[in-house]
């Protein structure tokens, strides 16, 4: 069956060694009528129930967060990803991404409560639970009658999740486990009814997952609400377990499978987190341009100043790129899930394997979009000037809320290293052929470059050629590093980080160009000139970053003739025949945003 699947659908990480046609990717312009209706109903809910009450979230009104979550449950938003058999809407992966995207734009407090409940609070049961567990708990979670939380992190176990000290001891009569330990940074702890708790049985190598109903009389104590930089009305507490009794039938999956559950839950969490950073950018850009059009200095709106226009153009470009890559990956996952279900797998197994297949892309997106939302909100403050620093405008809270996105679901540093590490593992398993293309690049470096002038008359002809060359640059650097260090490459974190930045930019830039090419074919290039400008501007920055990071990588492990040859190769692979006019691109993009007085793409 796996062979059939591979012929049908590109595997995770294969974007690096395969050319993708624009008609083969999914874009936000491809949303179905049903998906557009879902998007509009979610936006309407947020504009009615959340956006007008931002001050209540900023004032740490935890009860209001819980109340708003209940309303979201009544409208079915908490059950979008839950199969119909367990009280959910059973919608596809793209629709769950779409809901997560548009429900998360107004405030990080509600976004975190929603994400923690629907993702890591509910999903481990739908994906790993027995039929009895799913029937007992999932309908309550899907409707918002109950809320879920996820107890993994401990004072001594953050990024190293499997090192947790919480213990689960089997009772003498074998009917239940007694859980004792301390968990921290637990989202929704203050109003949850159910906890997914990870603990170690005896001296097991790996932790085990349990479904624990919240009952203070059963040895569960909560710490005070944490005082946080952002997401202020997201309930975040420590949880203490003191011989908490958990029936043996509440073990999640098998003994010792907890680490696997945690990692797979994080894969889904990562791509959903990328989606959760998108509408925050759209709203930030819209707020910034409205202010720039109204704010008059030196007798003219500040939107007329080139420095402001450049900021708006760059903010929009990052957001557009984030949308392009996020929905491309979401549809790749959805297609993989559907193919596995069609081949006879259960929905549980199909979803697990489908997401796991694209774990590289999930890590890429988590890093790229979380950093873009931080930059976007930072520039939002700058456009507002002194007012941006004031709590009277929404920019400073957006900036504070954005900061956590680079930390949770695995820090961006961990995810950078994971993306390259997982790619190398896939190559070693034969799932992605990196060796063949890397050897071809090495041969090409030894050969004489072509001095012919290619025909770049077709839209994106040069840009797509550059994407191909950027892939060669990555293969050259990563291939040589693997050759030099072998399995010990893991110990060279700074080199992995540089290679990861190259990988991230390739996926993001290619996704943006493919989306725009597809759009231009459908609507005519003359009607999407702003999107074309964004795709070209993003690529310009990507080339620059790949050149810098490639140089850093080469300088760190190669010397002498090898270094000179690789640096010459890097120069060849990051060279434009026709440099774009960056200022003109920004002007094209900014003019559209300023005229529409919002993020219009």
Coordinates of C-alpha atoms in Angstrom, one line a residue:
X1 CA 0.0 0.0 0.0
X2 CA 2.8 2.4 0.8
X3 CA 4.2 2.1 -2.7
X4 CA 0.8 3.1 -4.2
X5 CA 0.6 6.1 -1.8
X6 CA 4.1 7.2 -2.8
X7 CA 3.2 7.3 -6.5
X8 CA 0.1 9.3 -5.8
X9 CA 1.4 11.9 -3.4
X10 CA 4.7 13.7 -2.7
X11 CA 6.2 12.6 0.5
X12 CA 7.2 14.9 3.3
X13 CA 10.5 16.6 2.6
X14 CA 10.5 15.7 -1.1
X15 CA 9.8 19.3 -2.1
X16 CA 13.6 19.7 -1.9
X17 CA 14.4 17.2 -4.6
X18 CA 11.2 17.2 -6.8
X19 CA 9.9 20.0 -8.9
X20 CA 6.3 20.9 -8.0
X21 CA 3.8 22.2 -10.5
X22 CA 1.6 25.1 -9.4
X23 CA -1.5 23.2 -10.3
X24 CA -0.5 20.5 -7.9
X25 CA -0.6 22.6 -4.8
X26 CA -3.6 23.9 -2.8
X27 CA -3.9 27.6 -2.1
X28 CA -6.2 29.8 -0.1
X29 CA -7.9 30.7 -3.4
X30 CA -9.0 27.1 -3.7
X31 CA -11.2 27.1 -0.6
X32 CA -14.6 25.4 -1.2
X33 CA -17.9 27.0 -0.6
X34 CA -18.2 25.1 2.7
X35 CA -14.8 26.2 3.8
X36 CA -15.6 29.9 3.0
X37 CA -18.8 29.6 5.0
X38 CA -16.8 28.2 7.9
X39 CA -14.2 30.9 7.6
X40 CA -16.9 33.6 7.6
X41 CA -18.8 32.2 10.5
X42 CA -15.6 32.0 12.6
X43 CA -14.7 35.6 11.6
X44 CA -18.2 36.8 12.6
X45 CA -17.9 35.0 16.0
X46 CA -14.5 36.6 16.7
X47 CA -15.6 40.1 15.6
X48 CA -18.7 39.8 17.8
X49 CA -17.6 37.9 20.9
X50 CA -13.8 38.5 21.2
X51 CA -12.5 41.6 19.3
X52 CA -14.7 44.1 21.2
X53 CA -13.7 42.7 24.6
X54 CA -9.9 42.7 24.1
X55 CA -9.5 44.8 27.3
X56 CA -11.2 42.0 29.4
X57 CA -8.6 39.5 28.1
X58 CA -5.8 42.0 28.9
X59 CA -7.2 42.4 32.4
X60 CA -6.8 38.7 33.1
X61 CA -10.5 37.9 33.0
X62 CA -10.1 34.1 33.0
X63 CA -13.8 33.5 33.6
X64 CA -14.5 35.5 30.4
X65 CA -12.1 33.2 28.4
X66 CA -14.0 30.2 29.7
X67 CA -17.4 31.8 28.9
X68 CA -16.2 32.6 25.3
X69 CA -14.9 29.0 24.9
X70 CA -18.3 27.7 25.8
X71 CA -19.9 29.8 23.2
X72 CA -17.4 28.5 20.6
X73 CA -18.4 25.0 21.7
X74 CA -22.1 25.7 21.2
X75 CA -21.3 26.8 17.6
X76 CA -19.4 23.6 16.9
X77 CA -16.0 25.2 16.5
X78 CA -14.4 23.0 19.2
X79 CA -15.4 19.9 17.3
X80 CA -14.3 20.8 13.7
X81 CA -11.5 18.1 13.7
X82 CA -13.4 15.5 15.8
X83 CA -15.0 12.7 13.8
X84 CA -18.8 12.8 13.6
X85 CA -19.0 9.5 15.5
X86 CA -17.8 11.3 18.6
X87 CA -20.0 14.4 18.3
X88 CA -17.7 16.5 16.1
X89 CA -18.1 18.0 12.6
X90 CA -15.6 15.6 11.1
X91 CA -14.1 18.1 8.7
X92 CA -10.9 17.6 6.8
X93 CA -7.5 18.8 7.8
X94 CA -7.6 22.0 5.7
X95 CA -10.9 23.0 7.3
X96 CA -9.5 22.5 10.8
X97 CA -6.5 24.7 9.8
X98 CA -8.9 27.3 8.5
X99 CA -10.8 27.4 11.7
X100 CA -7.6 27.6 13.8
X101 CA -6.4 30.5 11.6
X102 CA -9.4 32.8 11.8
X103 CA -10.3 32.0 15.4
X104 CA -6.9 33.0 16.6
X105 CA -6.4 36.6 15.2
X106 CA -8.0 38.8 17.9
X107 CA -6.1 37.8 21.1
X108 CA -3.5 35.2 22.0
X109 CA -5.4 34.5 25.3
X110 CA -8.4 33.0 23.5
X111 CA -6.2 31.5 20.7
X112 CA -4.2 29.6 23.3
X113 CA -7.3 28.3 25.2
X114 CA -8.8 27.1 21.9
X115 CA -5.5 25.5 20.7
X116 CA -4.8 23.8 24.0
X117 CA -8.3 22.4 24.2
X118 CA -8.9 21.3 20.6
X119 CA -5.3 20.2 19.9
X120 CA -3.3 18.7 22.7
X121 CA -6.3 18.5 25.1
X122 CA -8.6 16.5 22.8
X123 CA -6.6 15.2 19.9
X124 CA -4.5 12.6 21.9
X125 CA -7.8 10.8 22.8
X126 CA -9.2 10.9 19.3
X127 CA -5.9 9.6 17.8
X128 CA -4.7 7.2 20.5
X129 CA -7.8 6.4 22.7
X130 CA -9.7 3.2 22.8
X131 CA -13.2 3.2 21.5
X132 CA -14.5 3.3 25.1
X133 CA -12.3 6.2 25.9
X134 CA -13.4 8.1 22.8
X135 CA -17.1 7.5 23.4
X136 CA -16.8 8.5 27.1
X137 CA -14.8 11.7 26.7
X138 CA -14.6 13.1 23.2
X139 CA -18.3 14.2 22.8
X140 CA -18.0 16.3 26.0
X141 CA -14.8 17.9 24.8
X142 CA -16.2 18.5 21.2
X143 CA -19.3 20.3 22.6
X144 CA -17.5 22.4 25.2
X145 CA -19.3 20.8 28.0
X146 CA -15.8 19.8 29.3
X147 CA -12.5 21.4 28.6
X148 CA -9.2 19.7 28.2
X149 CA -5.5 20.4 29.2
X150 CA -2.2 18.7 28.6
X151 CA 0.2 18.0 31.4
X152 CA 3.7 17.3 29.9
X153 CA 6.2 20.0 30.9
X154 CA 7.9 19.8 34.3
X155 CA 10.3 22.1 36.1
X156 CA 13.2 19.9 35.0
X157 CA 11.7 18.6 31.7
X158 CA 10.9 21.3 29.0
X159 CA 12.4 20.6 25.6
X160 CA 13.7 17.3 26.9
X161 CA 10.1 16.1 27.4
X162 CA 11.0 12.4 28.0
X163 CA 13.0 13.2 31.1
X164 CA 9.9 13.9 33.3
X165 CA 10.0 12.7 36.9
X166 CA 6.3 12.3 37.5
X167 CA 5.6 8.7 38.6
X168 CA 2.8 6.3 38.0
X169 CA 2.7 3.4 40.4
X170 CA 0.3 0.4 39.9
X171 CA -1.9 -0.2 43.0
X172 CA -1.6 -3.6 44.8
X173 CA -4.9 -4.8 43.5
X174 CA -3.9 -3.8 39.9
X175 CA -7.1 -1.7 39.3
X176 CA -5.5 1.8 39.1
X177 CA -2.3 3.8 39.0
X178 CA -1.3 6.4 41.6
X179 CA 0.3 9.4 39.9
X180 CA 2.6 11.7 41.9
X181 CA 4.5 14.7 40.5
X182 CA 4.5 18.3 39.4
X183 CA 3.7 19.8 36.0
X184 CA 4.1 23.4 35.0
X185 CA 2.9 25.9 32.3
X186 CA -0.3 24.0 32.0
X187 CA -2.7 25.9 29.7
X188 CA -6.5 25.8 30.6
X189 CA -5.5 24.3 34.0
X190 CA -7.8 26.7 35.8
X191 CA -11.0 25.6 34.1
X192 CA -10.3 22.1 32.7
X193 CA -12.3 19.0 33.5
X194 CA -9.8 16.6 32.0
X195 CA -6.1 16.3 31.8
X196 CA -3.8 14.3 29.5
X197 CA -1.0 13.5 32.0
X198 CA 2.4 12.0 31.2
X199 CA 4.1 9.9 33.9
X200 CA 6.8 7.2 34.1
X201 CA 6.0 3.7 35.3
X202 CA 8.8 2.1 37.3
X203 CA 12.1 2.7 35.4
X204 CA 10.6 2.7 31.9
X205 CA 12.7 4.3 29.2
X206 CA 9.7 6.2 28.0
X207 CA 6.9 8.0 29.7
X208 CA 3.2 6.8 29.5
X209 CA 0.1 8.9 28.8
X210 CA -3.0 8.9 31.0
X211 CA -6.5 10.4 30.9
X212 CA -7.1 12.0 34.2
X213 CA -10.4 13.6 35.3
X214 CA -9.9 16.8 37.3
X215 CA -11.1 16.3 40.9
X216 CA -9.4 18.3 43.7
X217 CA -10.5 15.5 46.2
X218 CA -8.3 13.1 44.2
X219 CA -4.9 14.5 45.2
X220 CA -4.8 17.3 42.5
X221 CA -3.8 20.8 43.5
X222 CA -3.4 23.8 41.3
X223 CA -0.8 26.5 41.7
X224 CA -1.7 30.2 41.4
X225 CA -2.2 31.7 37.9
X226 CA 1.1 32.6 36.3
X227 CA 1.9 36.2 35.6
X228 CA 2.9 36.3 32.0
X229 CA 4.3 38.7 29.4
X230 CA 1.3 38.0 27.1
X231 CA -1.7 35.7 26.6
X232 CA -2.8 37.2 30.0
X233 CA -6.3 35.6 30.2
X234 CA -5.1 32.2 29.2
X235 CA -5.2 30.2 32.4
X236 CA -1.7 28.9 33.0
X237 CA -0.9 27.1 36.3
X238 CA 1.2 24.5 37.9
X239 CA -0.5 21.2 38.7
X240 CA 0.5 19.0 41.5
X241 CA -0.5 15.3 41.7
X242 CA -0.3 13.5 45.1
X243 CA -1.1 9.8 44.7
X244 CA -3.9 10.7 42.2
X245 CA -5.9 7.5 41.5
X246 CA -6.4 6.8 37.8
X247 CA -8.2 3.6 36.6
X248 CA -5.9 1.3 34.6
X249 CA -8.4 1.6 31.7
X250 CA -7.5 5.3 31.5
X251 CA -4.0 4.6 30.2
X252 CA -3.7 6.2 26.8
X253 CA -2.4 3.9 24.1
X254 CA 0.2 1.5 25.5
X255 CA 2.7 1.6 28.4
X256 CA 5.8 3.6 27.3
X257 CA 4.0 5.1 24.3
X258 CA 3.7 8.6 26.0
X259 CA 6.7 10.1 24.3
X260 CA 5.4 9.1 20.9
X261 CA 2.0 10.6 21.7
X262 CA 3.6 13.8 22.9
X263 CA 5.8 14.1 19.7
X264 CA 2.9 13.4 17.3
X265 CA 0.6 15.8 19.2
X266 CA 3.4 18.4 18.8
X267 CA 3.6 17.8 15.0
X268 CA -0.1 18.7 14.6
X269 CA 0.3 21.5 17.1
X270 CA 3.1 23.0 15.1
X271 CA 1.3 23.4 11.8
X272 CA -1.8 24.6 13.7
X273 CA 0.3 27.1 15.5
X274 CA 1.5 28.5 12.1
X275 CA -2.2 28.9 11.1
X276 CA -2.9 30.5 14.5
X277 CA -0.3 33.2 13.7
X278 CA -1.9 34.2 10.3
X279 CA -5.0 36.2 11.2
X280 CA -3.1 38.1 13.9
X281 CA -0.9 39.3 11.0
X282 CA -3.8 40.2 8.8
X283 CA -5.4 42.2 11.7
X284 CA -2.1 43.9 12.6
X285 CA -1.5 45.0 9.0
X286 CA -5.1 46.3 8.7
X287 CA -4.8 48.2 12.0
X288 CA -1.4 49.6 10.9
X289 CA -2.6 50.8 7.5
X290 CA -5.8 52.4 8.9
X291 CA -3.6 54.3 11.4
X292 CA -1.1 55.3 8.7
X293 CA -3.9 56.6 6.5
X294 CA -5.3 58.7 9.3
X295 CA -2.2 59.9 11.1
X296 CA -1.0 63.2 9.6
X297 CA 2.5 64.5 10.1
X298 CA 4.2 67.3 8.1
X299 CA 0.8 68.0 6.6
X300 CA 0.4 64.5 5.0
X301 CA -0.8 61.1 6.1
X302 CA 2.2 59.0 7.1
X303 CA 1.0 56.3 4.6
X304 CA 2.6 58.6 2.0
X305 CA 6.1 58.2 3.4
X306 CA 8.3 55.6 1.8
X307 CA 9.6 54.3 5.1
X308 CA 6.1 53.4 6.3
X309 CA 5.1 52.0 2.9
X310 CA 8.2 49.7 3.0
X311 CA 7.1 48.3 6.4
X312 CA 3.5 47.7 5.2
X313 CA 4.8 45.9 2.0
X314 CA 7.2 43.7 4.0
X315 CA 4.5 42.8 6.6
X316 CA 2.0 41.8 3.9
X317 CA 4.6 39.8 2.0
X318 CA 5.4 37.7 5.1
X319 CA 1.8 37.1 5.8
X320 CA 1.1 36.1 2.2
X321 CA 4.0 33.7 2.2
X322 CA 2.8 32.2 5.5
X323 CA -0.7 31.6 4.1
X324 CA 0.8 30.1 0.9
X325 CA 3.1 27.6 2.7
X326 CA 0.6 26.7 5.5
X327 CA -2.3 25.7 3.3
X328 CA 0.0 23.9 0.8
X329 CA 1.2 21.7 3.7
X330 CA -2.3 21.3 5.2
X331 CA -3.6 19.9 1.9
X332 CA -0.6 17.6 1.5
X333 CA -1.5 16.2 4.9
X334 CA -5.2 16.0 4.1
X335 CA -4.4 14.1 0.8
X336 CA -2.2 11.7 2.6
X337 CA -4.9 11.0 5.3
X338 CA -7.6 10.5 2.6
X339 CA -5.3 8.1 0.6
X340 CA -4.6 6.0 3.7
X341 CA -8.3 5.9 4.7
X342 CA -9.2 4.8 1.1
X343 CA -6.5 2.1 1.4
X344 CA -8.3 0.7 4.4
X345 CA -6.6 2.3 7.4
X346 CA -8.6 3.6 10.3
X347 CA -9.1 7.4 10.6
X348 CA -6.9 7.3 13.7
X349 CA -3.9 5.6 12.0
X350 CA -4.4 7.6 8.8
X351 CA -4.3 10.9 10.6
X352 CA -1.3 10.0 12.7
X353 CA 0.7 8.7 9.7
X354 CA -0.4 11.6 7.5
X355 CA 0.8 14.3 9.9
X356 CA 3.9 12.4 10.8
X357 CA 4.8 12.1 7.1
X358 CA 5.0 15.9 6.9
X359 CA 6.6 16.6 10.2
X360 CA 9.5 18.4 8.5
X361 CA 7.0 20.9 6.9
X362 CA 5.2 21.3 10.3
X363 CA 8.5 22.3 11.9
X364 CA 9.4 24.7 9.0
X365 CA 6.0 26.4 9.3
X366 CA 6.1 26.7 13.1
X367 CA 9.4 28.5 12.9
X368 CA 8.8 30.7 9.9
X369 CA 5.3 31.9 10.8
X370 CA 5.9 32.4 14.5
X371 CA 8.9 34.7 13.7
X372 CA 6.9 36.5 11.0
X373 CA 4.1 37.4 13.4
X374 CA 6.6 38.7 15.9
X375 CA 8.2 40.9 13.2
X376 CA 4.8 42.0 12.0
X377 CA 3.5 43.1 15.4
X378 CA 6.8 44.8 16.1
X379 CA 6.5 46.9 12.9
X380 CA 2.9 47.5 13.8
X381 CA 4.1 49.2 17.0
X382 CA 6.6 51.2 15.0
X383 CA 4.0 52.5 12.6
X384 CA 1.9 53.6 15.5
X385 CA 5.0 55.3 17.0
X386 CA 4.5 56.3 20.6
X387 CA 0.8 55.3 20.5
X388 CA 1.9 51.8 19.6
X389 CA 3.7 51.5 23.0
X390 CA 0.4 52.4 24.8
X391 CA -2.1 49.9 26.1
X392 CA -4.8 52.1 24.4
X393 CA -4.0 50.6 21.0
X394 CA -4.0 46.9 20.2
X395 CA -0.4 46.8 18.9
X396 CA 1.4 46.3 22.2
X397 CA -0.8 43.4 23.3
X398 CA -0.5 41.8 19.9
X399 CA 3.3 42.0 20.2
X400 CA 3.3 40.5 23.7
X401 CA 0.9 37.7 22.7
X402 CA 3.1 36.9 19.6
X403 CA 6.2 36.3 21.7
X404 CA 5.1 32.9 23.1
X405 CA 4.6 31.4 19.6
X406 CA 8.4 31.1 19.3
X407 CA 8.5 29.0 22.5
X408 CA 5.6 26.6 22.7
X409 CA 5.1 23.5 20.6
X410 CA 8.9 23.1 20.8
X411 CA 11.1 26.1 20.7
X412 CA 12.2 27.5 17.3
X413 CA 15.7 26.3 18.0
X414 CA 14.5 22.7 18.6
X415 CA 12.3 22.9 15.5
X416 CA 15.1 24.2 13.3
X417 CA 17.3 21.3 14.3
X418 CA 14.5 18.8 14.0
X419 CA 13.6 19.9 10.4
X420 CA 17.1 19.1 9.1
X421 CA 17.5 16.0 11.4
X422 CA 14.2 14.5 10.2
X423 CA 15.2 15.2 6.6
X424 CA 18.5 13.3 7.0
X425 CA 16.7 10.4 8.7
X426 CA 14.2 10.2 5.8
X427 CA 17.1 10.1 3.4
X428 CA 18.8 7.3 5.4
X429 CA 15.5 5.3 5.3
X430 CA 15.3 5.9 1.5
X431 CA 12.1 7.9 1.8
X432 CA 13.7 11.0 0.2
X433 CA 16.6 10.6 -2.2
X434 CA 19.0 13.3 -1.0
X435 CA 22.2 11.4 -1.9
X436 CA 21.6 11.2 -5.7
X437 CA 20.8 15.0 -6.1
X438 CA 23.6 15.9 -3.7
X439 CA 26.1 14.0 -5.8
X440 CA 24.8 15.6 -9.0
X441 CA 25.4 19.0 -7.4
X442 CA 29.0 18.0 -6.5
X443 CA 29.6 16.9 -10.1
X444 CA 28.1 20.2 -11.4
X445 CA 30.5 22.2 -9.2
X446 CA 33.4 20.4 -10.9
X447 CA 32.0 21.2 -14.4
X448 CA 32.1 24.4 -16.4
X449 CA 29.0 26.6 -15.9
X450 CA 26.8 27.4 -18.8
X451 CA 27.1 31.0 -20.1
X452 CA 24.0 30.8 -22.3
X453 CA 21.3 33.5 -21.7
X454 CA 18.1 31.6 -20.8
X455 CA 14.6 32.7 -22.0
X456 CA 12.9 34.3 -19.0
X457 CA 10.0 35.7 -21.0
X458 CA 7.5 33.5 -19.2
X459 CA 6.2 34.6 -15.8
X460 CA 8.4 33.3 -12.9
X461 CA 10.8 31.5 -15.3
X462 CA 13.8 33.1 -13.6
X463 CA 12.3 32.8 -10.1
X464 CA 11.6 29.1 -10.5
X465 CA 15.1 28.5 -11.9
X466 CA 16.5 30.4 -8.8
X467 CA 14.4 28.1 -6.5
X468 CA 16.1 25.1 -8.2
X469 CA 19.5 26.7 -7.6
X470 CA 18.7 27.4 -3.9
X471 CA 17.8 23.7 -3.5
X472 CA 21.3 22.9 -4.9
X473 CA 22.9 25.3 -2.5
X474 CA 21.2 23.5 0.4
X475 CA 22.1 20.0 -0.9
X476 CA 25.7 21.2 -1.3
X477 CA 26.0 22.5 2.2
X478 CA 23.9 19.8 4.0
X479 CA 25.4 17.0 1.9
X480 CA 29.0 18.0 2.6
X481 CA 28.2 18.4 6.3
X482 CA 26.6 14.9 6.5
X483 CA 29.7 13.5 4.7
X484 CA 32.0 15.2 7.1
X485 CA 30.3 14.5 10.4
X486 CA 28.0 11.6 9.7
X487 CA 25.8 10.7 12.7
X488 CA 27.8 13.2 14.8
X489 CA 26.2 16.1 12.9
X490 CA 23.6 16.4 15.8
X491 CA 26.4 17.8 17.9
X492 CA 27.0 20.7 15.5
X493 CA 23.9 22.7 16.4
X494 CA 25.0 26.0 14.9
X495 CA 25.6 24.3 11.5
X496 CA 22.2 22.6 11.7
X497 CA 20.6 25.9 12.5
X498 CA 22.2 27.5 9.4
X499 CA 21.1 24.6 7.2
X500 CA 17.6 24.8 8.6
X501 CA 17.3 28.5 7.7
X502 CA 18.2 27.6 4.2
X503 CA 15.6 24.8 4.1
X504 CA 12.9 27.0 5.6
X505 CA 13.4 29.8 3.1
X506 CA 13.3 27.3 0.1
X507 CA 9.9 25.9 1.2
X508 CA 8.4 29.3 2.0
X509 CA 9.6 31.0 -1.2
X510 CA 8.6 28.1 -3.4
X511 CA 5.1 27.9 -1.9
X512 CA 4.7 31.7 -2.5
X513 CA 5.8 31.5 -6.1
X514 CA 3.6 28.4 -6.9
X515 CA 0.5 30.0 -5.3
X516 CA 1.0 33.2 -7.3
X517 CA 1.7 31.3 -10.5
X518 CA -1.5 29.4 -10.1
X519 CA -3.4 32.6 -9.3
X520 CA -1.9 34.4 -12.4
X521 CA -3.0 31.5 -14.6
X522 CA -6.5 31.7 -13.3
X523 CA -7.0 35.5 -13.2
X524 CA -4.3 36.8 -15.6
X525 CA -1.0 38.2 -14.5
X526 CA -2.1 41.8 -15.1
X527 CA -4.8 41.3 -12.4
X528 CA -2.5 40.0 -9.7
X529 CA 0.5 42.3 -10.0
X530 CA 0.6 42.9 -6.2
X531 CA 0.8 39.1 -5.5
X532 CA 3.5 38.8 -8.2
X533 CA 5.4 41.6 -6.4
X534 CA 5.1 39.8 -3.1
X535 CA 6.4 36.5 -4.5
X536 CA 9.4 38.3 -6.1
X537 CA 10.1 40.3 -2.9
X538 CA 10.0 37.2 -0.7
X539 CA 12.3 35.3 -3.0
X540 CA 14.8 38.3 -3.0
X541 CA 15.0 38.1 0.8
X542 CA 15.2 34.3 0.7
X543 CA 18.2 34.4 -1.7
X544 CA 20.0 36.9 0.5
X545 CA 19.4 34.8 3.7
X546 CA 20.4 31.5 2.0
X547 CA 23.6 33.1 0.7
X548 CA 24.4 34.4 4.3
X549 CA 23.6 31.1 6.0
X550 CA 25.3 29.0 3.3
X551 CA 28.5 31.0 3.7
X552 CA 28.3 30.6 7.5
X553 CA 27.9 26.8 7.1
X554 CA 30.7 26.4 4.6
X555 CA 33.1 28.6 6.6
X556 CA 32.4 26.4 9.7
X557 CA 33.3 23.0 8.3
X558 CA 35.3 23.4 5.0
X559 CA 38.7 24.9 4.3
X560 CA 41.3 25.3 1.6
X561 CA 40.3 24.3 -2.0
X562 CA 37.1 22.6 -0.8
X563 CA 35.9 25.9 0.9
X564 CA 36.8 28.0 -2.2
X565 CA 35.0 25.6 -4.5
X566 CA 31.9 25.6 -2.3
X567 CA 31.8 29.3 -1.9
X568 CA 32.0 29.7 -5.7
X569 CA 29.2 27.2 -6.0
X570 CA 27.1 29.2 -3.5
X571 CA 27.7 32.4 -5.4
X572 CA 26.6 30.6 -8.6
X573 CA 23.5 29.2 -6.9
X574 CA 22.4 32.6 -5.4
X575 CA 23.0 34.8 -8.4
X576 CA 20.2 36.6 -10.2
X577 CA 20.5 37.3 -14.0
X578 CA 18.0 40.2 -13.5
X579 CA 17.9 41.7 -10.0
X580 CA 14.4 42.8 -9.1
X581 CA 13.8 46.5 -8.3
X582 CA 13.0 46.0 -4.6
X583 CA 11.7 49.5 -4.0
X584 CA 9.4 49.3 -6.9
X585 CA 8.1 45.9 -5.7
X586 CA 7.4 47.3 -2.2
X587 CA 5.6 50.4 -3.8
X588 CA 3.3 48.1 -5.8
X589 CA 2.4 46.1 -2.7
X590 CA 2.0 49.1 -0.4
X591 CA -0.1 51.1 -2.9
X592 CA -2.7 48.3 -2.9
X593 CA -2.8 47.9 0.9
X594 CA -3.1 51.7 1.4
X595 CA -5.8 52.1 -1.3
X596 CA -7.9 49.2 0.3
X597 CA -7.1 50.4 3.8
X598 CA -6.7 46.8 4.9
X599 CA -4.8 43.5 4.2
X600 CA -6.5 42.8 0.9
X601 CA -5.0 39.5 -0.3

